[in-house]
Amino acid sequence: MGFKKSQAFYSDFIISTFIFAVILLIYFAYIADLPNRDAVSLGNLITDAKAISSSLMSPGQPSNWNANNVIRAGFVDSNNKIDNAKFTELNKISYNKSKKLFSTNYDYFAFFANESGDAQNIEGFCGFGSAEVNISYNIKAAYYYKDEDKLRQFMTDAFEADIYQYQSEQDIDELIQNIGNYNFIVIESPEFSTSTFNSIRDDIEDWASSGGIFMLSARPVAAQGRQLLGAKFYKVSGDAGSDKPATVVREDEFVAFNYADQIIFNQVYYIEDTLIGSNLFDIARLNESDVEIEDIMDNKIAIARWPYGEGKVLFFSDFDADYLAGDFQQALEASTKKWIKARCLPVDISRIKREKLVKFERLLVYNSDIVKMVLYLWQ
Amino acid sequence: MAMRIKDFQCSSKLKQMKKAVYFTMDSIIAGGIVLIAIILTSSFYIEEQSNAQLDYLSQDLIGVLGGIAAKDIDNSYIKSLIDDGTITNADNTILEQIGEFWADSRTDLANKIASNVTDPFILENTGFGIWINDEVIYERNIQIKKSLVSNKKIISGIAKGQTSLNTRQKPPTLWIATAEARVWQ
């Protein structure tokens, strides 16, 4: 009886020792292999991060590359300065195409930080790369539209704007009541009645003069020559339905159209300067019957920007147009981002799904500032 | 009596079973601890930082300082030096200006420019410094623990002890100095 007892005891002990030994073996096998397994993938990530940062910090190829002919995507000249035009072109390239250009299978995101470590707006962009990283501007925006809503999606996606839609003349009152909450307001083809316009004009002008950024297409009121924010607004009479070409007469640091390029507006409106004076920056003028750009220089203004008190105003004849040298909508959106110079909110990478992450930092010069480019690459 | 023997047998089996349960539970608990250790090891495993970052940083420091002119940089300290006439040639790059101050034996100004422009951009755990002809201009006081990377650039037209005015009157290739950025961890 005693023999049987001790037999049962030892078999149980041996089994439990065996189980423990197996687990111990698994543990040591796993621990010994851990650095090797991680070193391979981490090494690949570092190699790719080095290649991507070197590419970005180069002038790129060909020397005057654009989004269509790019072979090597780089936007930094030999003095470590950002080439703003090339950086804007880089942001036109789709994410998947950029990964092919960088020859990487990993996901990436890059942004810039100023000397305080805050995300820096570079040419209207708070960063570029994977959409998994949420980037947004530190700006409160509103968008009001009536019949056309060309910028609605953009305003929602880029600025998380509050959207106001015309259903009755009173709908603008809600926006006006909240106007003090906004830094940036876009109104697309409103054509208010004269009485509505008269009731809101002072509010808009007060808001703009105290630092508001106002963007408008068409005219504020369905009547000719009404004054708002220092300009009078008109609609080209007679052939409202037909397309009208305009020519870019001045290249602007904010508005992404090239000198002498043609823009064909769907609806044609223009402004006349009444109180702006030399601060008016005309960007495009209607061709009318002229062909030579020298003659067009004096024609009606189809795109312009000007300061108003502490704020600023940007006028477009129409947000619906064809830009013969490129994509009008893309240029309009890029211009808007650049023009408002909004501060970027901190970049948050906590939401990205990754096993391993590599961070690379590079120093470079943007206009008159030293900035740090932070590149994340992950698996 | 028979009942008592039976009771004894039962309690003996029970003890034996308890012992068996004790050892099996023991191995399962031990195994559980090992598994938890594996999970924690995986999640807290950190790979040492690559030297590539230091390499690029030293390269970029020299590139940035040598690429932007004093008149172009948005820096209040440098602007004040231009405004009060301390910087006489605002077309100098930051590196050239540091070199000129060094040549004029005004290393305190060179030091302040170097620290003012670069310090905010370098991580606190990273050491770095600027040297000209092996003479320290600015150095962040951090011990070298792992590795040091250096990058050099030649500045022409300056020599120790020559005034800025003389320097600019000479052909720029007559004198040269070597500016060096060292970065370490």
Short mmCIF file of C-alpha atoms in Angstrom, two decimals, chain A residues 63 131 145 200 230 233 242 261 274 289 296:
data_model
loop_
_atom_site.label_atom_id
_atom_site.label_comp_id
_atom_site.label_asym_id
_atom_site.label_seq_id
_atom_site.Cartn_x
_atom_site.Cartn_y
_atom_site.Cartn_z
CA SER A 63 16.35 68.80 -61.59
CA ALA A 131 -3.41 58.93 -43.92
CA TYR A 145 -22.93 77.65 -49.72
CA ILE A 200 -24.86 91.30 -42.48
CA GLY A 230 -13.28 97.58 -49.79
CA PHE A 233 -18.59 93.08 -56.93
CA SER A 242 -20.90 80.81 -71.26
CA ASP A 261 -1.71 80.46 -67.55
CA THR A 274 -12.83 101.13 -54.18
CA SER A 289 -11.37 90.60 -76.21
CA ILE A 296 -5.07 91.92 -70.24
#
